[in-house]
Short mmCIF file of C-alpha atoms and ligand atoms in Angstrom, two decimals:
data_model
loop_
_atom_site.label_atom_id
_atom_site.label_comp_id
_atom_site.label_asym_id
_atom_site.label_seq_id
_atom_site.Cartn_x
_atom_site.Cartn_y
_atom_site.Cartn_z
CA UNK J 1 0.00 0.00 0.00
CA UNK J 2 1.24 3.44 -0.79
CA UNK J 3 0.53 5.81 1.63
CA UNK J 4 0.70 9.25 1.35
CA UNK J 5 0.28 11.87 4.66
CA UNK J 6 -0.76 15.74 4.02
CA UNK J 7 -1.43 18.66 5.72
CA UNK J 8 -5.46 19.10 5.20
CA UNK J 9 -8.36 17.45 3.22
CA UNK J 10 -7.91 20.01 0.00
CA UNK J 11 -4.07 18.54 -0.43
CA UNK J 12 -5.70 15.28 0.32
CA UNK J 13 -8.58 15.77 -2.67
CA UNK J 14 -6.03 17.18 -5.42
CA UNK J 15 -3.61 14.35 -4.84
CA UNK J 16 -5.97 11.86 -4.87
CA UNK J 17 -7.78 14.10 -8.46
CA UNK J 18 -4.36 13.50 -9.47
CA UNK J 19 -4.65 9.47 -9.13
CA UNK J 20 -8.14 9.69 -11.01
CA UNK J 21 -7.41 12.16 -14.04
CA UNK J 22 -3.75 9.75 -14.45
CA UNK J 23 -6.26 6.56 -14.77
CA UNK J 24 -8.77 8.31 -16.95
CA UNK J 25 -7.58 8.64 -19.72
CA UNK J 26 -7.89 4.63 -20.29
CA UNK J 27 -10.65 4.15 -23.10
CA UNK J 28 -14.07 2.73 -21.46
CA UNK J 29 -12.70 3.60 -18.16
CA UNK J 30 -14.33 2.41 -15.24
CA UNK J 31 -14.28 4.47 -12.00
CA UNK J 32 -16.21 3.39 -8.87
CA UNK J 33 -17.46 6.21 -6.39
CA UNK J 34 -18.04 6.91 -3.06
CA UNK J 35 -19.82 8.86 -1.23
CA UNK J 36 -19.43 10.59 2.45
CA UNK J 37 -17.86 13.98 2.99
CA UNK J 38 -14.27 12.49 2.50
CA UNK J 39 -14.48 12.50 -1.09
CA UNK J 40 -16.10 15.91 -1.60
CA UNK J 41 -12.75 18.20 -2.23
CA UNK J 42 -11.56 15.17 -4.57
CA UNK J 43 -14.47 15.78 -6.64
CA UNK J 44 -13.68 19.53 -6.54
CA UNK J 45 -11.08 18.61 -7.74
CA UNK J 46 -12.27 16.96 -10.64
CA UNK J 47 -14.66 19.33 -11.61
CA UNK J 48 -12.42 22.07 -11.68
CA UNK J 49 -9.74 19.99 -14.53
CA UNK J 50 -13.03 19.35 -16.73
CA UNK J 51 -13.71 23.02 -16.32
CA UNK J 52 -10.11 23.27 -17.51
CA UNK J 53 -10.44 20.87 -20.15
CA UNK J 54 -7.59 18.74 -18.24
CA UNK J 55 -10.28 16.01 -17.67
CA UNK J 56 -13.39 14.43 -18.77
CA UNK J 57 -15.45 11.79 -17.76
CA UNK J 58 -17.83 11.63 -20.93
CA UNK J 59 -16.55 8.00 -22.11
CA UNK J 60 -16.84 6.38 -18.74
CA UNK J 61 -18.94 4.73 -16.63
CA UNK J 62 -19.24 5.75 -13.24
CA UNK J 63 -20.59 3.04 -10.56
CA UNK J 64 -21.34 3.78 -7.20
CA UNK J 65 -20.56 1.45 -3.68
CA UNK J 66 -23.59 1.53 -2.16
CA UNK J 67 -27.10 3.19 -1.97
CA UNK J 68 -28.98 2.95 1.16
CA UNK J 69 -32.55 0.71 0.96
CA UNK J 70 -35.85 3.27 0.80
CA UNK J 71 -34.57 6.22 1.14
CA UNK J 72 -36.85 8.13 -1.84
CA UNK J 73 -36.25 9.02 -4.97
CA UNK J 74 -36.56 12.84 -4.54
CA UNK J 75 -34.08 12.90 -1.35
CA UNK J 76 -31.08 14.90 -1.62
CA UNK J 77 -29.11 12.17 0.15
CA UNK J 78 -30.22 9.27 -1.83
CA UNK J 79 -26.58 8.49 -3.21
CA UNK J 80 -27.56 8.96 -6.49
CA UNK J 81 -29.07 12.30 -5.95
CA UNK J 82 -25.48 13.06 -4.24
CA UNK J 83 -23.27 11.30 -7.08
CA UNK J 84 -25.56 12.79 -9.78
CA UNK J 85 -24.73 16.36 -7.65
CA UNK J 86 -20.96 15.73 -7.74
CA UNK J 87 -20.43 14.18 -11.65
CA UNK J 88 -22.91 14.13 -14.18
CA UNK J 89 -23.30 16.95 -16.42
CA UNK J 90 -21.10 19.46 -18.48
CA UNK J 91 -20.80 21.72 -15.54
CA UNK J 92 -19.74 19.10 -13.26
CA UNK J 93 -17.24 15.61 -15.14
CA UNK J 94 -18.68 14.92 -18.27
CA UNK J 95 -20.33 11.57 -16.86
CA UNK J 96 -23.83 10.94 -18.47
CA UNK J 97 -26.70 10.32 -16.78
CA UNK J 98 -27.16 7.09 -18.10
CA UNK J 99 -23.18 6.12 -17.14
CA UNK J 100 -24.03 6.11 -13.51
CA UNK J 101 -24.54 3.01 -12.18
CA UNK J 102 -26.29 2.24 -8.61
CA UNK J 103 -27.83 -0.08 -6.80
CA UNK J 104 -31.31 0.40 -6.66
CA UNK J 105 -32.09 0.88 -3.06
CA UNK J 106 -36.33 1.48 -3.84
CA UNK J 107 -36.07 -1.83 -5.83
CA UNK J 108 -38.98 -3.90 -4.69
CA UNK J 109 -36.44 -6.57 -4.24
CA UNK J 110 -33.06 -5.34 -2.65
CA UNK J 111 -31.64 -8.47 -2.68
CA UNK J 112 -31.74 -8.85 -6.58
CA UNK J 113 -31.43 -5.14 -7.35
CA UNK J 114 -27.61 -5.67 -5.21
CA UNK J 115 -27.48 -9.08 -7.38
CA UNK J 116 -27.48 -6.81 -10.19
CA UNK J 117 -25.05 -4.59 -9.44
CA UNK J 118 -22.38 -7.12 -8.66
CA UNK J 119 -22.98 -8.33 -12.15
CA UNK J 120 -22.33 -5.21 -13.62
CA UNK J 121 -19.31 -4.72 -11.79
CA UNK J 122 -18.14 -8.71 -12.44
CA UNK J 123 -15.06 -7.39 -14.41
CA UNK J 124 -13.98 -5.03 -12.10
CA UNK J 125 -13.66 -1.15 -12.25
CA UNK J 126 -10.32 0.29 -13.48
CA UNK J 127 -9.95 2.45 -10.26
CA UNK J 128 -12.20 2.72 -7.32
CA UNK J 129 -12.15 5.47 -4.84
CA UNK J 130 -13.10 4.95 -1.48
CA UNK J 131 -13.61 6.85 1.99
CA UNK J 132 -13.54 4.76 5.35
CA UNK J 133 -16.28 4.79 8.11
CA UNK J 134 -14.91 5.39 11.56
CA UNK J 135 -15.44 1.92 12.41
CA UNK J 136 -13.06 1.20 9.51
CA UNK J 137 -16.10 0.15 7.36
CA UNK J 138 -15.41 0.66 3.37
CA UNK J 139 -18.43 0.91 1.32
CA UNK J 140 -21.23 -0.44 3.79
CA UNK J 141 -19.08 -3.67 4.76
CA UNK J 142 -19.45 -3.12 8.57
CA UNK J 143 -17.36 -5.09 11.05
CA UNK J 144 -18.75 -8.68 10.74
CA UNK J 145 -18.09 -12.22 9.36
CA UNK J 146 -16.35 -12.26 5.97
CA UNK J 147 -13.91 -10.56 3.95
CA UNK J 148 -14.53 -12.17 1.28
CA UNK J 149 -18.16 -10.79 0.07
CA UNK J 150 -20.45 -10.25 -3.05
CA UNK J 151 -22.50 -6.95 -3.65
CA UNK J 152 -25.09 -7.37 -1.29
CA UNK J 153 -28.15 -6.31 1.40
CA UNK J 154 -26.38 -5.21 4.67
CA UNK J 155 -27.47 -3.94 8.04
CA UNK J 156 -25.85 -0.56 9.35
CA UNK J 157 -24.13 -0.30 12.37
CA UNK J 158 -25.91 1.76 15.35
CA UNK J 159 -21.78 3.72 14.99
CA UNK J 160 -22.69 4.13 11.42
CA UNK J 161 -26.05 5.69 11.64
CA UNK J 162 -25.00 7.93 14.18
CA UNK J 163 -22.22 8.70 12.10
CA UNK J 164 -24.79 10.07 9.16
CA UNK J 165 -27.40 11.34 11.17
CA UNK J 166 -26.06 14.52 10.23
CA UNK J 167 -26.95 14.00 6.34
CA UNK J 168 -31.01 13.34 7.99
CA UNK J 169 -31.79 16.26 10.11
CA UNK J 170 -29.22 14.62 12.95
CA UNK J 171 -31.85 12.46 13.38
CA UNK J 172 -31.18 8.75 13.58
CA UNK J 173 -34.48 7.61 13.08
CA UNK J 174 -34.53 8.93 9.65
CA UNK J 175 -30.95 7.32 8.64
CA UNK J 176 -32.20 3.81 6.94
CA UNK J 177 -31.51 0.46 8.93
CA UNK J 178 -30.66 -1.65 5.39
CA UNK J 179 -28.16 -0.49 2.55
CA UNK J 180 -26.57 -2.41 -0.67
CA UNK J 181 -23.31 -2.30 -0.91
CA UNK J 182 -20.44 -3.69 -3.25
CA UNK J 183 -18.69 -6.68 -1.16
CA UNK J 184 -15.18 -7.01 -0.34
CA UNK J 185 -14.74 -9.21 -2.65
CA UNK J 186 -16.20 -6.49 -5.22
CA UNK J 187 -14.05 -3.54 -4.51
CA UNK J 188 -10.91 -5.77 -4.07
CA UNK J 189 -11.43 -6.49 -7.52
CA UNK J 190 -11.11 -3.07 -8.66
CA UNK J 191 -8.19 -2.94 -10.52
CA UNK J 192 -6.54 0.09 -8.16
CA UNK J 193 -7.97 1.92 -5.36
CA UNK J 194 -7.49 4.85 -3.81
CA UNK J 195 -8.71 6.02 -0.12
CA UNK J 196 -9.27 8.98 0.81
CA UNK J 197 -9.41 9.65 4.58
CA UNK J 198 -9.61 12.83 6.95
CA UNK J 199 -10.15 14.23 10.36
CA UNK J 200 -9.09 13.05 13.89
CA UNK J 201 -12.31 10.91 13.60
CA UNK J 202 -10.74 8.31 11.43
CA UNK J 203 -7.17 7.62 13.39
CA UNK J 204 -8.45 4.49 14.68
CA UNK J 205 -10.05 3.22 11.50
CA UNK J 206 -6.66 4.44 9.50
CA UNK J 207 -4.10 2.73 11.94
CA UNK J 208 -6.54 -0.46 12.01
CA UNK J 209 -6.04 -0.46 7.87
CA UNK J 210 -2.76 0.25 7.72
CA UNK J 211 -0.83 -1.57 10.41
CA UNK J 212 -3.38 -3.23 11.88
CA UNK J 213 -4.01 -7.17 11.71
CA UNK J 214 -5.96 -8.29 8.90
CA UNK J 215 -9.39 -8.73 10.30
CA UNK J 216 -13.16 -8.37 10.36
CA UNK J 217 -12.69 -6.16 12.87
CA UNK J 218 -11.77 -3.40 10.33
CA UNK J 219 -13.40 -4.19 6.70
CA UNK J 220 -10.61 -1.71 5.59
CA UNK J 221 -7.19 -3.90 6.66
CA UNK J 222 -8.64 -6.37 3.69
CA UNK J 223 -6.97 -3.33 1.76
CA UNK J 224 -3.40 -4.66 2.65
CA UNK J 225 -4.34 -7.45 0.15
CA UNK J 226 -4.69 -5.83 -2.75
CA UNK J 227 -1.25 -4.83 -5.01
CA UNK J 228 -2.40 -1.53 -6.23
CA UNK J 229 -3.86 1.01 -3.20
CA UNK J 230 -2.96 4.66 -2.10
CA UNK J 231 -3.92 5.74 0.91
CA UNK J 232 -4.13 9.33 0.87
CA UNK J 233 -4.40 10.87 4.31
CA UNK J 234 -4.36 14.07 6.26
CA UNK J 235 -2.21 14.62 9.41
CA UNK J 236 -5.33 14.42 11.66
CA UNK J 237 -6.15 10.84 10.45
CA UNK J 238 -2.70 9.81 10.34
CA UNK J 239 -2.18 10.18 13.87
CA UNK J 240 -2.21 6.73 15.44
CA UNK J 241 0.32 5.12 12.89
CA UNK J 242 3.10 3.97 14.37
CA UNK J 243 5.59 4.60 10.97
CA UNK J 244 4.53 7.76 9.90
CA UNK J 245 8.30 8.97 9.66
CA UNK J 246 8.87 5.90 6.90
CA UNK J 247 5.91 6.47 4.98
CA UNK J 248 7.13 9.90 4.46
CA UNK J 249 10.74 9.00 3.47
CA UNK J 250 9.17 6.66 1.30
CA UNK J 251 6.97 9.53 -0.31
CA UNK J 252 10.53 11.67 -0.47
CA UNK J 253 12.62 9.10 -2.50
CA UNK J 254 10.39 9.37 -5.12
CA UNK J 255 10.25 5.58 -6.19
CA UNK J 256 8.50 5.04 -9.44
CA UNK J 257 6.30 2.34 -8.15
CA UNK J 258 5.78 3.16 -4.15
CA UNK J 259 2.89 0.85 -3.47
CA UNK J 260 5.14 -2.12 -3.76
CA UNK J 261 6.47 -1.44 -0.80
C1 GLP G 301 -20.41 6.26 4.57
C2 GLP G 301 -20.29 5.60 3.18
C3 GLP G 301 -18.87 5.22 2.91
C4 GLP G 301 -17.99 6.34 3.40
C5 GLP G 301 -18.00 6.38 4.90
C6 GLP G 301 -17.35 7.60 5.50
O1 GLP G 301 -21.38 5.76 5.36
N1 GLP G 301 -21.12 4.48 2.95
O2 GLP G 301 -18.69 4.95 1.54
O3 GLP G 301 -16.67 6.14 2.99
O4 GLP G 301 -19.28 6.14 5.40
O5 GLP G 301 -18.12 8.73 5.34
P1 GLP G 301 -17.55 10.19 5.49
O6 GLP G 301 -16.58 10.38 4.39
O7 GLP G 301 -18.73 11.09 5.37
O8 GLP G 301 -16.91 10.26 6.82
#
């Protein structure tokens, strides 16, 4: 894993926009997206090279990590609504409409509606950006069994409800007990992945991914697994690794291919 500590989220978001607008340029590229705060100054980011004409996301297809279960259609923090918010348009990436791709959480069957979206992710996207819960959750895959899992109906964590009351009024009862999310096993597949983490709020989960064992514990450590991830993280959330000094002398010698390490 390469991991790369800055000063505040806006460094984080343009060096993580840097990661995206490298990989996009693949024909039929494939980006999965997240959503959460964490991510927000990333897609700034990208916003502001399409405005520059440094970046486009016409020719791709965008597909989302998870949608929560009955939240409706004309709620501004249905994911879609949010991704639609972020990308799609002229005046935001380029993406189309019809290029974004989520799980359809009003779906009279959730179940097949998450079946659905596994399939259409069954090759893998070419780079998946993530955001970690501060239970060290990635998509919706709360602490729990397997890390080894398809695109699927989950329950959310009382810690992760709390955690998003603020997007419902900071009211819990309003957050949504059921969500779909891609699996492990899903985003692992991605073909490279980069997380984007800030705030003192995710220390825990960001030490638990980084150095800590690999467990169910924290969905994220599944991350150590995978051969092509940056972690891209302020100083706030890097403050309970124990190697920080490395990582950064890593960063300095400038190798050509730092995740291997
Ligand atoms: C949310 C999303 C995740 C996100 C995480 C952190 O519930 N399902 O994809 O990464 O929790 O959210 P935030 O970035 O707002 O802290």
């Amino acid at each position: 894993m390469r991991i790369v500590i800055l000063e505040n989220p806006e460094q984080v978001g343009r060096a993580a926009a840097d990661v995206v607008i490298k990989a996009a340029t693949r024909p039929g590229f494939r980006l999965g997206v997240a959503t959460g705060s964490s991510p927000e100054p990333l897609y700034a980011e990208l916003r502001a090279a399409h405005q520059r004409g440094d970046f486009t996301l016409q020719g791709a297809t965008a597909w989302a990590l998870d949608e929560y279960v009955g939240v409706p259609e004309d709620h501004p923090e249905r994911y879609r609504n949010v991704l639609r918010r972020e990308l799609v348009g002229p005046d935001a990436t380029g993406l189309r409409e019809e290029s974004l791709f989520t799980p359809d959480g009003l779906a009279d069957d959730p179940a097949l509606a998450a079946h659905e979206h596994e399939q259409g992710l069954s090759q893998g996207v070419h780079l998946q950006i993530l955001g970690i819960g501060s239970d060290g959750h990635i998509g919706f895959n709360e602490p729990s069994g397997s890390l080894f899992t398809p695109t699927r109906v989950n329950v959310l964590l009382e810690q992760t409800r709390q955690d998003n009351a603020r997007f419902f009024n900071d009211d819990i009862s309003q957050v949504p007990a059921l969500c779909i999310t891609q699996g492990t096993e899903t985003i692992m597949r991605a073909e490279q992945i980069v997380l984007v983490a800030t705030g003192s709020s995710k220390a825990k989960a960001v030490a638990g991914m980084i150095e800590g064992p690999v467990s169910v514990v924290c969905p994220a450590s599944v991350l150590q697994q995978h051969r092509n991830v940056t972690a891209v993280v302020d100083e706030a959330a890097a403050a309970e690794l124990q190697l920080t000094d490395y990582y950064r002398q890593v960063e300095a010698a400038g190798l050509e291919d730092p995740i291997w390490l």
